[in-house]
PDB file of C-alpha atoms in Angstrom:
ATOM      1  CA  MET A   1     -11.429  -9.117  18.194  1.00 70.00           C
ATOM      2  CA  LEU A   2     -13.663  -6.241  17.114  1.00 71.00           C
ATOM      3  CA  LEU A   3     -14.141  -5.287  20.776  1.00 81.00           C
ATOM      4  CA  VAL A   4     -10.373  -5.354  21.402  1.00 83.00           C
ATOM      5  CA  PHE A   5      -9.745  -3.124  18.375  1.00 84.00           C
ATOM      6  CA  ARG A   6     -12.418  -0.688  19.533  1.00 84.00           C
ATOM      7  CA  MET A   7     -10.739  -0.437  22.940  1.00 87.00           C
ATOM      8  CA  LEU A   8      -7.290   0.118  21.412  1.00 90.00           C
ATOM      9  CA  SER A   9      -8.610   2.653  18.880  1.00 90.00           C
ATOM     10  CA  GLY A  10      -8.959   5.242  21.623  1.00 90.00           C
ATOM     11  CA  LEU A  11      -5.293   5.145  22.631  1.00 94.00           C
ATOM     12  CA  PRO A  12      -2.936   7.923  21.506  1.00 95.00           C
ATOM     13  CA  LEU A  13      -1.041   7.148  18.315  1.00 96.00           C
ATOM     14  CA  ARG A  14       2.326   7.414  20.091  1.00 96.00           C
ATOM     15  CA  VAL A  15       1.253   4.659  22.515  1.00 97.00           C
ATOM     16  CA  LEU A  16       0.082   2.384  19.698  1.00 97.00           C
ATOM     17  CA  HIS A  17       3.357   2.999  17.857  1.00 98.00           C
ATOM     18  CA  ALA A  18       5.395   2.164  20.959  1.00 97.00           C
ATOM     19  CA  LEU A  19       3.493  -1.085  21.466  1.00 97.00           C
ATOM     20  CA  GLY A  20       3.779  -1.891  17.782  1.00 97.00           C
ATOM     21  CA  ALA A  21       7.533  -1.294  17.714  1.00 98.00           C
ATOM     22  CA  ALA A  22       7.953  -3.837  20.511  1.00 98.00           C
ATOM     23  CA  VAL A  23       5.846  -6.347  18.571  1.00 97.00           C
ATOM     24  CA  GLY A  24       7.916  -5.739  15.451  1.00 98.00           C
ATOM     25  CA  TRP A  25      11.179  -6.504  17.197  1.00 98.00           C
ATOM     26  CA  ALA A  26       9.692  -9.546  18.925  1.00 98.00           C
ATOM     27  CA  ALA A  27       8.600 -10.990  15.585  1.00 97.00           C
ATOM     28  CA  PHE A  28      12.018 -10.302  14.062  1.00 98.00           C
ATOM     29  CA  LEU A  29      13.948 -11.905  16.922  1.00 98.00           C
ATOM     30  CA  LEU A  30      11.681 -14.875  17.568  1.00 98.00           C
ATOM     31  CA  SER A  31      10.796 -15.995  14.028  1.00 98.00           C
ATOM     32  CA  PRO A  32      13.701 -17.271  11.897  1.00 97.00           C
ATOM     33  CA  VAL A  33      11.486 -17.485   8.782  1.00 97.00           C
ATOM     34  CA  TYR A  34      10.281 -13.925   9.204  1.00 97.00           C
ATOM     35  CA  ARG A  35      13.808 -12.647   9.860  1.00 98.00           C
ATOM     36  CA  ARG A  36      15.291 -14.489   6.889  1.00 98.00           C
ATOM     37  CA  ARG A  37      12.703 -13.109   4.474  1.00 98.00           C
ATOM     38  CA  PHE A  38      13.221  -9.583   5.807  1.00 98.00           C
ATOM     39  CA  LEU A  39      16.993  -9.769   5.399  1.00 98.00           C
ATOM     40  CA  ASP A  40      16.873 -11.544   2.032  1.00 98.00           C
ATOM     41  CA  ASN A  41      14.506  -8.973   0.540  1.00 98.00           C
ATOM     42  CA  ALA A  42      16.649  -6.099   1.768  1.00 98.00           C
ATOM     43  CA  ALA A  43      19.806  -7.748   0.423  1.00 98.00           C
ATOM     44  CA  GLN A  44      18.076  -8.255  -2.940  1.00 98.00           C
ATOM     45  CA  ALA A  45      17.628  -4.485  -3.072  1.00 98.00           C
ATOM     46  CA  GLY A  46      21.346  -4.015  -2.337  1.00 98.00           C
ATOM     47  CA  LEU A  47      20.819  -2.749   1.211  1.00 98.00           C
ATOM     48  CA  ARG A  48      22.647  -3.644   4.407  1.00 97.00           C
ATOM     49  CA  PHE A  49      20.810  -4.339   7.647  1.00 98.00           C
ATOM     50  CA  SER A  50      22.071  -1.063   9.095  1.00 97.00           C
ATOM     51  CA  GLN A  51      20.184   0.752   6.321  1.00 97.00           C
ATOM     52  CA  VAL A  52      16.865  -0.996   6.980  1.00 98.00           C
ATOM     53  CA  ARG A  53      17.087  -1.633  10.720  1.00 98.00           C
ATOM     54  CA  PRO A  54      14.397   1.005  11.532  1.00 98.00           C
ATOM     55  CA  ALA A  55      11.968  -0.960   9.341  1.00 98.00           C
ATOM     56  CA  VAL A  56      11.822  -3.695  11.993  1.00 98.00           C
ATOM     57  CA  ALA A  57      10.040  -1.319  14.363  1.00 98.00           C
ATOM     58  CA  HIS A  58       8.084   0.416  11.596  1.00 98.00           C
ATOM     59  CA  ILE A  59       6.521  -2.860  10.500  1.00 98.00           C
ATOM     60  CA  GLY A  60       5.329  -3.339  14.062  1.00 98.00           C
ATOM     61  CA  ARG A  61       4.032   0.233  14.156  1.00 98.00           C
ATOM     62  CA  MET A  62       2.064  -0.512  10.997  1.00 97.00           C
ATOM     63  CA  VAL A  63       0.228  -3.230  12.936  1.00 95.00           C
ATOM     64  CA  GLY A  64      -0.096  -1.196  16.127  1.00 96.00           C
ATOM     65  CA  GLU A  65      -1.755   1.766  14.397  1.00 96.00           C
ATOM     66  CA  LEU A  66      -4.489  -0.298  12.713  1.00 93.00           C
ATOM     67  CA  PRO A  67      -7.070  -0.010  15.536  1.00 93.00           C
ATOM     68  CA  ARG A  68      -6.850   3.781  15.351  1.00 94.00           C
ATOM     69  CA  LEU A  69      -6.936   3.892  11.547  1.00 93.00           C
ATOM     70  CA  TRP A  70      -9.736   1.366  11.183  1.00 90.00           C
ATOM     71  CA  LEU A  71     -12.073   2.276  14.039  1.00 89.00           C
ATOM     72  CA  GLY A  72     -10.840   5.451  15.735  1.00 90.00           C
ATOM     73  CA  PRO A  73     -10.970   9.160  14.886  1.00 90.00           C
ATOM     74  CA  PRO A  74      -8.999  10.291  11.793  1.00 90.00           C
ATOM     75  CA  ALA A  75      -5.255  10.318  12.384  1.00 93.00           C
ATOM     76  CA  PRO A  76      -3.420  13.619  11.830  1.00 96.00           C
ATOM     77  CA  ALA A  77      -2.060  13.749   8.284  1.00 97.00           C
ATOM     78  CA  HIS A  78      -0.859  16.549   6.036  1.00 96.00           C
ATOM     79  CA  PHE A  79       0.248  16.693   2.411  1.00 97.00           C
ATOM     80  CA  ALA A  80       3.865  17.406   1.561  1.00 97.00           C
ATOM     81  CA  ASN A  81       2.951  18.669  -1.933  1.00 95.00           C
ATOM     82  CA  PRO A  82      -0.828  18.886  -2.388  1.00 94.00           C
ATOM     83  CA  GLU A  83      -0.462  20.568  -5.777  1.00 96.00           C
ATOM     84  CA  CYS A  84       0.642  17.214  -7.250  1.00 97.00           C
ATOM     85  CA  LEU A  85      -2.747  15.654  -6.511  1.00 96.00           C
ATOM     86  CA  ASP A  86      -4.684  18.848  -7.208  1.00 96.00           C
ATOM     87  CA  ALA A  87      -3.390  18.908 -10.781  1.00 95.00           C
ATOM     88  CA  ALA A  88      -4.259  15.242 -11.312  1.00 96.00           C
ATOM     89  CA  TYR A  89      -7.869  15.687 -10.159  1.00 96.00           C
ATOM     90  CA  VAL A  90      -8.377  18.914 -12.118  1.00 95.00           C
ATOM     91  CA  SER A  91      -7.503  17.111 -15.356  1.00 93.00           C
ATOM     92  CA  GLY A  92     -10.910  15.431 -15.198  1.00 93.00           C
ATOM     93  CA  ARG A  93      -9.558  12.189 -16.671  1.00 94.00           C
ATOM     94  CA  GLY A  94      -9.655  10.250 -13.413  1.00 96.00           C
ATOM     95  CA  VAL A  95      -6.735   9.526 -11.089  1.00 98.00           C
ATOM     96  CA  LEU A  96      -5.040   6.178 -10.512  1.00 98.00           C
ATOM     97  CA  LEU A  97      -3.186   6.220  -7.187  1.00 98.00           C
ATOM     98  CA  LEU A  98      -0.415   3.642  -6.797  1.00 97.00           C
ATOM     99  CA  THR A  99       0.759   3.014  -3.236  1.00 94.00           C
ATOM    100  CA  PRO A 100       3.456   0.425  -2.436  1.00 94.00           C
ATOM    101  CA  HIS A 101       3.857  -1.303   0.930  1.00 96.00           C
ATOM    102  CA  LEU A 102       5.706   1.763   2.153  1.00 97.00           C
ATOM    103  CA  GLY A 103       4.953   3.728   5.301  1.00 97.00           C
ATOM    104  CA  CYS A 104       1.253   3.716   6.150  1.00 96.00           C
ATOM    105  CA  PHE A 105      -0.819   2.889   3.082  1.00 92.00           C
ATOM    106  CA  GLU A 106      -4.059   2.817   5.105  1.00 91.00           C
ATOM    107  CA  VAL A 107      -3.805   6.472   6.109  1.00 95.00           C
ATOM    108  CA  THR A 108      -2.815   7.478   2.578  1.00 96.00           C
ATOM    109  CA  ALA A 109      -6.188   6.412   1.199  1.00 94.00           C
ATOM    110  CA  GLN A 110      -8.081   7.925   4.131  1.00 94.00           C
ATOM    111  CA  ALA A 111      -6.329  11.295   3.906  1.00 96.00           C
ATOM    112  CA  ILE A 112      -6.840  11.581   0.142  1.00 96.00           C
ATOM    113  CA  ALA A 113     -10.500  10.559   0.446  1.00 95.00           C
ATOM    114  CA  GLN A 114     -11.083  13.111   3.191  1.00 93.00           C
ATOM    115  CA  ARG A 115      -9.451  15.955   1.252  1.00 95.00           C
ATOM    116  CA  PHE A 116     -11.029  15.382  -2.171  1.00 95.00           C
ATOM    117  CA  LYS A 117     -14.413  13.777  -1.469  1.00 94.00           C
ATOM    118  CA  ALA A 118     -16.415  17.000  -1.476  1.00 93.00           C
ATOM    119  CA  ASP A 119     -15.181  18.152  -4.892  1.00 93.00           C
ATOM    120  CA  HIS A 120     -14.357  14.904  -6.678  1.00 94.00           C
ATOM    121  CA  GLY A 121     -16.342  12.092  -5.080  1.00 94.00           C
ATOM    122  CA  ASP A 122     -15.297   8.954  -3.246  1.00 95.00           C
ATOM    123  CA  LEU A 123     -11.966   7.195  -3.628  1.00 96.00           C
ATOM    124  CA  THR A 124     -12.532   3.657  -4.941  1.00 95.00           C
ATOM    125  CA  VAL A 125     -10.301   1.020  -3.339  1.00 92.00           C
ATOM    126  CA  LEU A 126     -10.006  -2.735  -3.809  1.00 83.00           C
ATOM    127  CA  PHE A 127     -11.419  -4.759  -0.925  1.00 76.00           C
ATOM    128  CA  ARG A 128     -10.607  -8.420  -0.328  1.00 71.00           C
ATOM    129  CA  PRO A 129     -12.919  -9.941   2.315  1.00 67.00           C
ATOM    130  CA  ALA A 130     -11.169 -11.732   5.168  1.00 66.00           C
ATOM    131  CA  ARG A 131     -10.874 -15.502   4.791  1.00 70.00           C
ATOM    132  CA  LYS A 132     -11.283 -16.104   8.525  1.00 71.00           C
ATOM    133  CA  ALA A 133     -14.883 -15.812   9.724  1.00 69.00           C
ATOM    134  CA  TRP A 134     -13.876 -14.233  13.046  1.00 65.00           C
ATOM    135  CA  LEU A 135     -11.869 -11.550  11.225  1.00 69.00           C
ATOM    136  CA  ALA A 136     -14.497 -10.649   8.616  1.00 70.00           C
ATOM    137  CA  PRO A 137     -16.508  -8.147  10.751  1.00 71.00           C
ATOM    138  CA  LEU A 138     -13.333  -6.292  11.724  1.00 72.00           C
ATOM    139  CA  VAL A 139     -12.011  -5.993   8.166  1.00 70.00           C
ATOM    140  CA  ALA A 140     -15.436  -4.995   6.868  1.00 69.00           C
ATOM    141  CA  ALA A 141     -15.721  -2.273   9.517  1.00 68.00           C
ATOM    142  CA  SER A 142     -12.257  -0.978   8.617  1.00 68.00           C
ATOM    143  CA  ARG A 143     -13.369  -0.159   5.089  1.00 67.00           C
ATOM    144  CA  GLN A 144     -16.391   1.871   6.148  1.00 73.00           C
ATOM    145  CA  ARG A 145     -14.473   5.137   6.411  1.00 81.00           C
ATOM    146  CA  PRO A 146     -15.729   8.495   5.077  1.00 83.00           C
ATOM    147  CA  GLY A 147     -14.912   9.036   1.408  1.00 90.00           C
ATOM    148  CA  LEU A 148     -13.836   5.450   0.695  1.00 91.00           C
ATOM    149  CA  ALA A 149     -15.774   3.248  -1.726  1.00 92.00           C
ATOM    150  CA  PRO A 150     -14.514  -0.358  -1.395  1.00 90.00           C
ATOM    151  CA  VAL A 151     -15.057  -2.727  -4.325  1.00 90.00           C
ATOM    152  CA  PRO A 152     -14.428  -6.493  -4.369  1.00 84.00           C
ATOM    153  CA  THR A 153     -11.450  -8.132  -6.073  1.00 82.00           C
ATOM    154  CA  THR A 154     -13.674  -9.508  -8.830  1.00 85.00           C
ATOM    155  CA  LEU A 155     -14.543  -8.662 -12.411  1.00 88.00           C
ATOM    156  CA  ALA A 156     -17.454  -6.607 -11.086  1.00 91.00           C
ATOM    157  CA  GLY A 157     -15.004  -4.668  -8.920  1.00 90.00           C
ATOM    158  CA  VAL A 158     -12.755  -3.971 -11.913  1.00 92.00           C
ATOM    159  CA  ARG A 159     -15.734  -2.637 -13.849  1.00 94.00           C
ATOM    160  CA  GLN A 160     -16.538  -0.317 -10.972  1.00 95.00           C
ATOM    161  CA  MET A 161     -12.966   0.997 -10.998  1.00 96.00           C
ATOM    162  CA  ILE A 162     -13.108   1.677 -14.740  1.00 96.00           C
ATOM    163  CA  LYS A 163     -16.432   3.452 -14.277  1.00 96.00           C
ATOM    164  CA  ALA A 164     -15.012   5.596 -11.475  1.00 96.00           C
ATOM    165  CA  LEU A 165     -12.002   6.633 -13.565  1.00 97.00           C
ATOM    166  CA  ARG A 166     -14.144   7.515 -16.567  1.00 96.00           C
ATOM    167  CA  GLN A 167     -16.278   9.678 -14.302  1.00 95.00           C
ATOM    168  CA  GLY A 168     -13.182  11.620 -13.242  1.00 95.00           C
ATOM    169  CA  ARG A 169     -12.902  10.044  -9.800  1.00 96.00           C
ATOM    170  CA  ALA A 170      -9.911   8.311  -8.192  1.00 97.00           C
ATOM    171  CA  VAL A 171      -8.957   4.664  -7.726  1.00 97.00           C
ATOM    172  CA  GLY A 172      -6.310   3.345  -5.315  1.00 95.00           C
ATOM    173  CA  LEU A 173      -4.185   0.200  -5.693  1.00 93.00           C
ATOM    174  CA  LEU A 174      -1.216  -1.509  -4.034  1.00 94.00           C
ATOM    175  CA  PRO A 175       0.769  -2.427  -7.171  1.00 94.00           C
ATOM    176  CA  ASP A 176       3.420  -4.449  -5.339  1.00 93.00           C
ATOM    177  CA  GLN A 177       0.855  -6.884  -3.933  1.00 92.00           C
ATOM    178  CA  VAL A 178       1.162 -10.384  -5.406  1.00 93.00           C
ATOM    179  CA  PRO A 179      -2.013 -10.981  -7.485  1.00 91.00           C
ATOM    180  CA  PRO A 180      -3.818 -14.284  -8.059  1.00 86.00           C
ATOM    181  CA  ASP A 181      -2.750 -16.542 -10.904  1.00 84.00           C
ATOM    182  CA  GLY A 182      -3.707 -15.158 -14.299  1.00 86.00           C
ATOM    183  CA  MET A 183      -3.808 -11.543 -13.112  1.00 90.00           C
ATOM    184  CA  GLY A 184      -0.099 -10.790 -13.278  1.00 94.00           C
ATOM    185  CA  GLU A 185       3.132 -10.894 -15.243  1.00 94.00           C
ATOM    186  CA  TRP A 186       6.615 -11.849 -14.141  1.00 96.00           C
ATOM    187  CA  ALA A 187       8.699  -8.681 -14.073  1.00 97.00           C
ATOM    188  CA  PRO A 188      11.971  -7.729 -12.396  1.00 97.00           C
ATOM    189  CA  PHE A 189      11.791  -6.140  -8.947  1.00 98.00           C
ATOM    190  CA  PHE A 190      15.244  -5.244  -7.638  1.00 98.00           C
ATOM    191  CA  GLY A 191      16.729  -7.612 -10.222  1.00 97.00           C
ATOM    192  CA  ARG A 192      14.634 -10.683  -9.365  1.00 97.00           C
ATOM    193  CA  PRO A 193      11.450 -11.877 -11.113  1.00 97.00           C
ATOM    194  CA  ALA A 194       8.333 -10.960  -9.127  1.00 97.00           C
ATOM    195  CA  TYR A 195       4.775 -11.831 -10.079  1.00 96.00           C
ATOM    196  CA  THR A 196       3.269  -8.364 -10.600  1.00 97.00           C
ATOM    197  CA  MET A 197      -0.302  -7.234 -11.117  1.00 95.00           C
ATOM    198  CA  THR A 198      -1.299  -6.087 -14.590  1.00 96.00           C
ATOM    199  CA  LEU A 199      -4.446  -4.324 -13.393  1.00 95.00           C
ATOM    200  CA  ALA A 200      -2.804  -0.946 -12.813  1.00 96.00           C
ATOM    201  CA  ALA A 201      -1.272  -0.832 -16.299  1.00 96.00           C
ATOM    202  CA  ARG A 202      -4.521  -1.989 -17.896  1.00 96.00           C
ATOM    203  CA  LEU A 203      -6.540   0.682 -16.102  1.00 96.00           C
ATOM    204  CA  ALA A 204      -4.101   3.394 -17.142  1.00 96.00           C
ATOM    205  CA  GLN A 205      -4.050   2.260 -20.770  1.00 96.00           C
ATOM    206  CA  GLN A 206      -7.798   1.737 -21.106  1.00 95.00           C
ATOM    207  CA  THR A 207      -8.950   4.973 -19.492  1.00 96.00           C
ATOM    208  CA  GLY A 208      -6.122   7.447 -20.172  1.00 95.00           C
ATOM    209  CA  CYS A 209      -6.268   8.541 -16.537  1.00 97.00           C
ATOM    210  CA  GLU A 210      -3.669  10.481 -14.598  1.00 97.00           C
ATOM    211  CA  VAL A 211      -1.326   8.244 -12.569  1.00 98.00           C
ATOM    212  CA  ARG A 212       0.269   9.302  -9.305  1.00 98.00           C
ATOM    213  CA  LEU A 213       2.573   7.554  -6.849  1.00 98.00           C
ATOM    214  CA  VAL A 214       1.490   8.240  -3.266  1.00 97.00           C
ATOM    215  CA  TRP A 215       2.608   7.029   0.145  1.00 97.00           C
ATOM    216  CA  GLY A 216       2.207   8.004   3.786  1.00 97.00           C
ATOM    217  CA  GLU A 217       5.365   8.699   5.770  1.00 98.00           C
ATOM    218  CA  ARG A 218       5.040   7.787   9.447  1.00 98.00           C
ATOM    219  CA  LEU A 219       6.258  10.709  11.556  1.00 97.00           C
ATOM    220  CA  PRO A 220       8.182  10.238  14.836  1.00 96.00           C
ATOM    221  CA  ARG A 221       6.670  10.366  18.331  1.00 94.00           C
ATOM    222  CA  GLY A 222       3.179   9.604  17.082  1.00 94.00           C
ATOM    223  CA  GLU A 223       2.845  13.039  15.464  1.00 96.00           C
ATOM    224  CA  GLY A 224       0.896  11.640  12.529  1.00 96.00           C
ATOM    225  CA  PHE A 225       1.692  11.171   8.853  1.00 98.00           C
ATOM    226  CA  ARG A 226       2.977  13.090   5.852  1.00 98.00           C
ATOM    227  CA  ILE A 227       1.414  12.207   2.476  1.00 98.00           C
ATOM    228  CA  HIS A 228       3.806  12.288  -0.486  1.00 98.00           C
ATOM    229  CA  CYS A 229       2.817  12.427  -4.152  1.00 97.00           C
ATOM    230  CA  GLN A 230       4.922  12.034  -7.300  1.00 96.00           C
ATOM    231  CA  PRO A 231       4.114  11.706 -11.009  1.00 96.00           C
ATOM    232  CA  LEU A 232       5.460   8.790 -12.988  1.00 95.00           C
ATOM    233  CA  GLN A 233       8.837   9.277 -14.641  1.00 94.00           C
ATOM    234  CA  ALA A 234       7.430   7.588 -17.765  1.00 92.00           C
ATOM    235  CA  PRO A 235       3.833   6.641 -18.711  1.00 93.00           C
ATOM    236  CA  LEU A 236       2.605   3.056 -18.449  1.00 95.00           C
ATOM    237  CA  ASP A 237       2.266   2.655 -22.213  1.00 92.00           C
ATOM    238  CA  GLY A 238       3.664   0.132 -24.692  1.00 93.00           C
ATOM    239  CA  SER A 239       3.138  -3.599 -24.338  1.00 95.00           C
ATOM    240  CA  LEU A 240       1.755  -4.981 -21.093  1.00 95.00           C
ATOM    241  CA  PRO A 241       5.080  -6.594 -20.016  1.00 95.00           C
ATOM    242  CA  GLU A 242       6.873  -3.307 -20.690  1.00 96.00           C
ATOM    243  CA  ALA A 243       4.326  -1.331 -18.678  1.00 97.00           C
ATOM    244  CA  VAL A 244       4.484  -3.760 -15.750  1.00 97.00           C
ATOM    245  CA  ALA A 245       8.288  -3.653 -15.698  1.00 97.00           C
ATOM    246  CA  ARG A 246       8.190   0.151 -15.770  1.00 97.00           C
ATOM    247  CA  MET A 247       5.760   0.183 -12.854  1.00 97.00           C
ATOM    248  CA  ASN A 248       8.097  -2.018 -10.798  1.00 97.00           C
ATOM    249  CA  ALA A 249      10.937   0.368 -11.546  1.00 97.00           C
ATOM    250  CA  GLU A 250       8.797   3.206 -10.173  1.00 97.00           C
ATOM    251  CA  MET A 251       8.142   1.176  -7.021  1.00 97.00           C
ATOM    252  CA  GLU A 252      11.877   0.573  -6.590  1.00 97.00           C
ATOM    253  CA  ARG A 253      12.473   4.310  -6.779  1.00 96.00           C
ATOM    254  CA  LEU A 254       9.971   5.001  -3.998  1.00 96.00           C
ATOM    255  CA  VAL A 255      11.263   2.221  -1.766  1.00 97.00           C
ATOM    256  CA  LEU A 256      14.878   3.360  -2.051  1.00 97.00           C
ATOM    257  CA  ALA A 257      13.818   6.899  -1.126  1.00 95.00           C
ATOM    258  CA  CYS A 258      12.757   5.629   2.320  1.00 97.00           C
ATOM    259  CA  PRO A 259      13.839   2.008   2.887  1.00 98.00           C
ATOM    260  CA  GLN A 260      13.414   2.489   6.645  1.00 98.00           C
ATOM    261  CA  GLN A 261       9.621   2.284   6.258  1.00 98.00           C
ATOM    262  CA  TYR A 262       9.224  -0.427   3.623  1.00 98.00           C
ATOM    263  CA  LEU A 263       7.550  -3.749   4.433  1.00 98.00           C
ATOM    264  CA  TRP A 264      10.639  -5.910   3.846  1.00 98.00           C
ATOM    265  CA  SER A 265       8.949  -8.898   5.465  1.00 97.00           C
ATOM    266  CA  TYR A 266       6.359  -9.125   2.679  1.00 97.00           C
ATOM    267  CA  ALA A 267       6.675 -12.276   0.536  1.00 96.00           C
ATOM    268  CA  ARG A 268       7.086 -10.251  -2.651  1.00 96.00           C
ATOM    269  CA  TYR A 269       8.724 -13.021  -4.663  1.00 96.00           C
ATOM    270  CA  LYS A 270       6.234 -15.786  -3.975  1.00 93.00           C
ATOM    271  CA  ALA A 271       4.360 -17.422  -6.836  1.00 89.00           C
ATOM    272  CA  PRO A 272       0.558 -17.667  -6.584  1.00 85.00           C
ATOM    273  CA  ARG A 273      -0.948 -21.111  -6.588  1.00 79.00           C
ATOM    274  CA  ARG A 274      -1.051 -22.768 -10.015  1.00 75.00           C
ATOM    275  CA  ALA A 275       1.048 -20.005 -11.570  1.00 74.00           C
ATOM    276  CA  GLU A 276       3.872 -20.984 -13.886  1.00 77.00           C
ATOM    277  CA  PRO A 277       7.280 -20.237 -12.327  1.00 73.00           C
ATOM    278  CA  ALA A 278       9.336 -17.347 -13.626  1.00 75.00           C
TER     279      ALA A 278
END
């Protein structure tokens, strides 16, 4: 698999996106379970299929671009509003970057790491080793990109993230990823209870860091990506359940700004093993 990815990593991004779009539509048409989850999640957000139809191809493009992003040369990416991130780094309090499953979250971390490494150090990101032995070398290689400092999803990894923030560096998380049992709270996401990580709120409350919402918009015709940055509308303070619910509301706002590139097929409402139901 590593050899296949290395071969594909040299292809132009527009070719990988075209192949990925075909894979996305094939998965949607051939898998009833996949299609049902996609449509149900979009309906839960109050969206019709016509509003999210482009996401079918974009999900495939997300897969198709991985060889380039993991093993190939850096993909072209520019910042829509770099001053948003500049101000967060200059504060010196550390920066917590929250990226939902929207657009290309892989390139978001890479572009930010590349831009700010020289002045502000590496970007610390959570790294969950692959469960399949044959996939482990590929996933491990994907995290060895310039400016990225992967840490494991363990207590030791959390300590490293806190240390990075207190040293004024940045940490990146996917806050809409379902966490393991005991590491989340049930909170509404588009009006339905979703098991949501508490780590982001805890990091923000314990370190007093700056928090930014960032995501990578996939541009047409393989032209690259545009990195967006926004501050929170309200800080993640108060009780932990309140902070988690507020974070989900922020994620909803981002998703509705560009539903055509959200990962609607993600099992967002699943319960982790041994977790109490909502």
